[in-house]
PDB file of C-alpha atoms in Angstrom:
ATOM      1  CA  UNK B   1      39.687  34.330  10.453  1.00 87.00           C
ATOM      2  CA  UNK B   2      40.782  30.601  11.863  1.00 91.00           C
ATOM      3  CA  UNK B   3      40.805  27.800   9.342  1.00 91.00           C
ATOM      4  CA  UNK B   4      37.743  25.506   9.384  1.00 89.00           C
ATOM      5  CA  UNK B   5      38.256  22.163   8.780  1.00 89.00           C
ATOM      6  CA  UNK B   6      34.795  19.903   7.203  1.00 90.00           C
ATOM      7  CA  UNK B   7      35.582  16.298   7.937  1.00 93.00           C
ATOM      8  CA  UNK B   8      33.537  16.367  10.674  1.00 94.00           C
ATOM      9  CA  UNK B   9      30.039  17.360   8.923  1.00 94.00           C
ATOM     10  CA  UNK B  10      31.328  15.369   5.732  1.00 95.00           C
ATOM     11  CA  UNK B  11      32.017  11.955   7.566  1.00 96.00           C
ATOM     12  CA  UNK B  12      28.498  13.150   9.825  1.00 97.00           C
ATOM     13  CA  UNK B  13      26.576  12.885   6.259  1.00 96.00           C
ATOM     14  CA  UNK B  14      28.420   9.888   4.920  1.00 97.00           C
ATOM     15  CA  UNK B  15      27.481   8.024   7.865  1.00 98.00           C
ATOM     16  CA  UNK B  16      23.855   8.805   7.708  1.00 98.00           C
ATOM     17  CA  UNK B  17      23.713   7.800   4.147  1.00 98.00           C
ATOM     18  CA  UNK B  18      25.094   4.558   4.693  1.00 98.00           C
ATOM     19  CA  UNK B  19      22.768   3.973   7.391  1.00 98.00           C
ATOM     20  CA  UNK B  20      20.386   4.431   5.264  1.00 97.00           C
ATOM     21  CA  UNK B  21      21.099   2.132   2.271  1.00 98.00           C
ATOM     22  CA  UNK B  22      21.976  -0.853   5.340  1.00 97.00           C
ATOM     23  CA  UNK B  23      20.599  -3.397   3.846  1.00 97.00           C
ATOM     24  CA  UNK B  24      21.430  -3.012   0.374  1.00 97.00           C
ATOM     25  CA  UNK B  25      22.854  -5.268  -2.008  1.00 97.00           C
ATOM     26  CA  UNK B  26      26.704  -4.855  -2.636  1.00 97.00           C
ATOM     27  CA  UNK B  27      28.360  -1.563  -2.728  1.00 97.00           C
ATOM     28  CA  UNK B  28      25.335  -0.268  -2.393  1.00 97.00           C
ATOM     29  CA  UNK B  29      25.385  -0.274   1.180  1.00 97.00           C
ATOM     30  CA  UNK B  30      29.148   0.321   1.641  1.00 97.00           C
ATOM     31  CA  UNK B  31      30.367   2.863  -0.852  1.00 97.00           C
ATOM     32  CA  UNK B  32      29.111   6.543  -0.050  1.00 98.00           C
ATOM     33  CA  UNK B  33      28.966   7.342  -3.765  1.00 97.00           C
ATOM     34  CA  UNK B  34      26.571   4.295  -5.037  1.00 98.00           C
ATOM     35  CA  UNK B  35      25.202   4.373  -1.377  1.00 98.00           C
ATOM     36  CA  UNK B  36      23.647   7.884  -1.588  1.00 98.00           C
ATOM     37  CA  UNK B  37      22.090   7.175  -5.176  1.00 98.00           C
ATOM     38  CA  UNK B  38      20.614   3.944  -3.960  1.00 98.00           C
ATOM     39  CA  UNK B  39      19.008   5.700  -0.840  1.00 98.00           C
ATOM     40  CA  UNK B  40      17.276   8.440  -3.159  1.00 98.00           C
ATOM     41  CA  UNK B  41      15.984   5.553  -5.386  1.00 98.00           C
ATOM     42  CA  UNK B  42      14.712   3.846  -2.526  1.00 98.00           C
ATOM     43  CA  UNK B  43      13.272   7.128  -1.097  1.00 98.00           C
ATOM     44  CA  UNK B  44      11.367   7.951  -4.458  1.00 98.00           C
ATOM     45  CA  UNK B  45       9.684   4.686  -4.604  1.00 98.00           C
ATOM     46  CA  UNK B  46       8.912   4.526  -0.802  1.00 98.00           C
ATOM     47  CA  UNK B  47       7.112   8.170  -1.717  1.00 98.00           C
ATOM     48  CA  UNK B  48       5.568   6.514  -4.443  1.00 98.00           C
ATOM     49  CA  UNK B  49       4.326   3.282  -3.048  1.00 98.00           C
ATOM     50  CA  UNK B  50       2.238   4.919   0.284  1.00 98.00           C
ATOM     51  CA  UNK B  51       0.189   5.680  -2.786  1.00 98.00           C
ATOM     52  CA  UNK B  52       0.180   3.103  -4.403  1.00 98.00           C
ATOM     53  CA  UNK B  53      -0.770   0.633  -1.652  1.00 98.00           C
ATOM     54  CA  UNK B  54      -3.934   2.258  -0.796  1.00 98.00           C
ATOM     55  CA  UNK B  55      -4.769   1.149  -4.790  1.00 98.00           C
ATOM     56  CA  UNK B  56      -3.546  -2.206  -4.382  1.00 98.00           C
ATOM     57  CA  UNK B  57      -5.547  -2.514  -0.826  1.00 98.00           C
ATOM     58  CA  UNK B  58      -8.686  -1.576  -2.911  1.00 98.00           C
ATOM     59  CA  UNK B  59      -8.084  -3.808  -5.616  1.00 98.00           C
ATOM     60  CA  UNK B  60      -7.702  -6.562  -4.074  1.00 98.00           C
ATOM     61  CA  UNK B  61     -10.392  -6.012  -1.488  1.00 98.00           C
ATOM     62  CA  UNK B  62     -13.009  -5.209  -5.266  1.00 98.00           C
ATOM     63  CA  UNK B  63     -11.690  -9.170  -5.699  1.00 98.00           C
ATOM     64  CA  UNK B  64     -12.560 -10.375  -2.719  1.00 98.00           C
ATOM     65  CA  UNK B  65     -15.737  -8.888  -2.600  1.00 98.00           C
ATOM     66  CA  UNK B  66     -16.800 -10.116  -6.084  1.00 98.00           C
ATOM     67  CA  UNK B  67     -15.466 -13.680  -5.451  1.00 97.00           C
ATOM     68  CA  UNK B  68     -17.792 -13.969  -2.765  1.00 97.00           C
ATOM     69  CA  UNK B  69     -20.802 -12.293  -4.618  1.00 97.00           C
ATOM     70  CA  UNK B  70     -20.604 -14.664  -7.167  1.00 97.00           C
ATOM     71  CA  UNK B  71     -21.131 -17.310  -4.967  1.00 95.00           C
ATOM     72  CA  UNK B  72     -23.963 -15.771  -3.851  1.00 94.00           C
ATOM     73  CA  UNK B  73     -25.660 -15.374  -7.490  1.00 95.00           C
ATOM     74  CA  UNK B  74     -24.192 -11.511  -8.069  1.00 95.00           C
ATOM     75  CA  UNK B  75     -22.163  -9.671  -9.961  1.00 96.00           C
ATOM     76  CA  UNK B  76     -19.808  -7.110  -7.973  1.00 97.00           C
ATOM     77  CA  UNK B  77     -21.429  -3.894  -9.219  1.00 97.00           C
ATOM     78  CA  UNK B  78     -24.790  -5.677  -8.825  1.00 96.00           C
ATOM     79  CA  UNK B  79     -24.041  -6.131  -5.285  1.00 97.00           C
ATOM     80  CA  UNK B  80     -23.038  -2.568  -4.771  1.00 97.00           C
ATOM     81  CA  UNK B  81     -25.711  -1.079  -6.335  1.00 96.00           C
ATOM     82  CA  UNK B  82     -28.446  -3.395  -4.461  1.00 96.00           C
ATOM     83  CA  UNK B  83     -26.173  -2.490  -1.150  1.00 96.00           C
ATOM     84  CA  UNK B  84     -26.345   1.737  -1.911  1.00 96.00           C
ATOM     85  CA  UNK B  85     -30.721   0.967  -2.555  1.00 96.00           C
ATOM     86  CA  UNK B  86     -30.725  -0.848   0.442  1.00 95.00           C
ATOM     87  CA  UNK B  87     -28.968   2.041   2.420  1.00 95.00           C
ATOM     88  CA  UNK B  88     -26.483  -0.921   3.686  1.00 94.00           C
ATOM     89  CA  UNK B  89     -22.944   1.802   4.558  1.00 95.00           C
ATOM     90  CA  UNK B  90     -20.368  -0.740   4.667  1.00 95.00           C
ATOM     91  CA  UNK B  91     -17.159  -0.245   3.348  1.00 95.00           C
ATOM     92  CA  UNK B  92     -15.014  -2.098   0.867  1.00 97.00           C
ATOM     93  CA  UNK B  93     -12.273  -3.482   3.231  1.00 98.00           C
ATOM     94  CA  UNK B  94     -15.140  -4.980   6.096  1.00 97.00           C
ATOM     95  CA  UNK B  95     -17.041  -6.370   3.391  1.00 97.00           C
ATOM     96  CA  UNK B  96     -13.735  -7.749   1.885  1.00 98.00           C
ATOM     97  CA  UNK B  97     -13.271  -9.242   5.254  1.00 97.00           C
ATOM     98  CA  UNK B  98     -16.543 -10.806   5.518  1.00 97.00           C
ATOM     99  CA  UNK B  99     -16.490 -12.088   2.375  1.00 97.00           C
ATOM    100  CA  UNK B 100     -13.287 -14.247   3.217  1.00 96.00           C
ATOM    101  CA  UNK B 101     -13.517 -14.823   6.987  1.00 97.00           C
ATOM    102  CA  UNK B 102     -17.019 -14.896   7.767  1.00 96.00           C
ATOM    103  CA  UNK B 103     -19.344 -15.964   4.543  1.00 96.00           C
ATOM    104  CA  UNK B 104     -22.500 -16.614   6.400  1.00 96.00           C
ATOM    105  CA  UNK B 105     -22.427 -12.942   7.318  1.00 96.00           C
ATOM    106  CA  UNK B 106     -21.728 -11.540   3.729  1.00 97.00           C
ATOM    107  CA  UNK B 107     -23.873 -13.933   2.362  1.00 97.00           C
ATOM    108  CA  UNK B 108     -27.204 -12.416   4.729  1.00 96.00           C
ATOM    109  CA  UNK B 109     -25.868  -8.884   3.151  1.00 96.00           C
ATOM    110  CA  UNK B 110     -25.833 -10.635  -0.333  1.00 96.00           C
ATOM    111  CA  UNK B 111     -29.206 -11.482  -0.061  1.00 95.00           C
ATOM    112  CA  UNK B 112     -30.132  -7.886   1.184  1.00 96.00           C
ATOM    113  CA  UNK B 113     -28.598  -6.220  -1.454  1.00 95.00           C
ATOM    114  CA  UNK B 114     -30.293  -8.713  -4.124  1.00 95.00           C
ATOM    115  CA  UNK B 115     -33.800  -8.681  -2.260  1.00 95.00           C
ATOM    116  CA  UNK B 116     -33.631  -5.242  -2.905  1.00 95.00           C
ATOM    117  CA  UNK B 117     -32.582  -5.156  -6.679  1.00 91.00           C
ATOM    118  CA  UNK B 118     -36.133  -7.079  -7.732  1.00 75.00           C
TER     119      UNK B 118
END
């Protein structure tokens, strides 16, 4: 059987590692051995975070939403209770959206949801 020689696959790998960690800070983006831990690091918390930021998206939207109830005499669960009586379906991320960029609109919708609750 003929000899086989593995620099070939070996510098194949090392190259796609580094490719990876471009970007890095220090040797972590030039040498293979700190290179391939930082890349598995990075590829745990990119696994991670695609979770996380669907929890951060609806925090921050429950925020939004109850800044601009309060300015329309509700609490946030208030609201969403008087919106679920009222049969009003919107989701969290339009009303989040309305509640910042178009308050005239979540404020009619306010007043639904608290006509409603009395």
């Amino acid at each position: 059987m003929a000899r086989v020689k593995r620099g070939v696959q070996a510098r194949a790998r090392h190259k796609k590692v580094l490719k990876s960690a471009k970007g890095h800070y220090g040797a972590r983006s030039r040498v293979y051995r700190v290179a391939k831990q930082s890349v598995i690091k990075a590829e745990q918390y990119a696994f991670r975070d695609r979770r996380q930021r669907k929890r951060q998206f609806r925090a921050l939207w429950i925020v939004r939403i109850n800044a601009g109830a309060r300015e329309a005499g509700l609490s946030y669960s208030r609201l969403m209770a008087g919106l679920k009586k009222a049969a009003i379906n919107v989701d969290r991320k339009v009303l989040a959206d309305l509640a910042i960029f178009n308050k005239p609109a979540f404020k009619v919708i306010a007043e639904q949801a608290k006509a409603v609750l009395v």
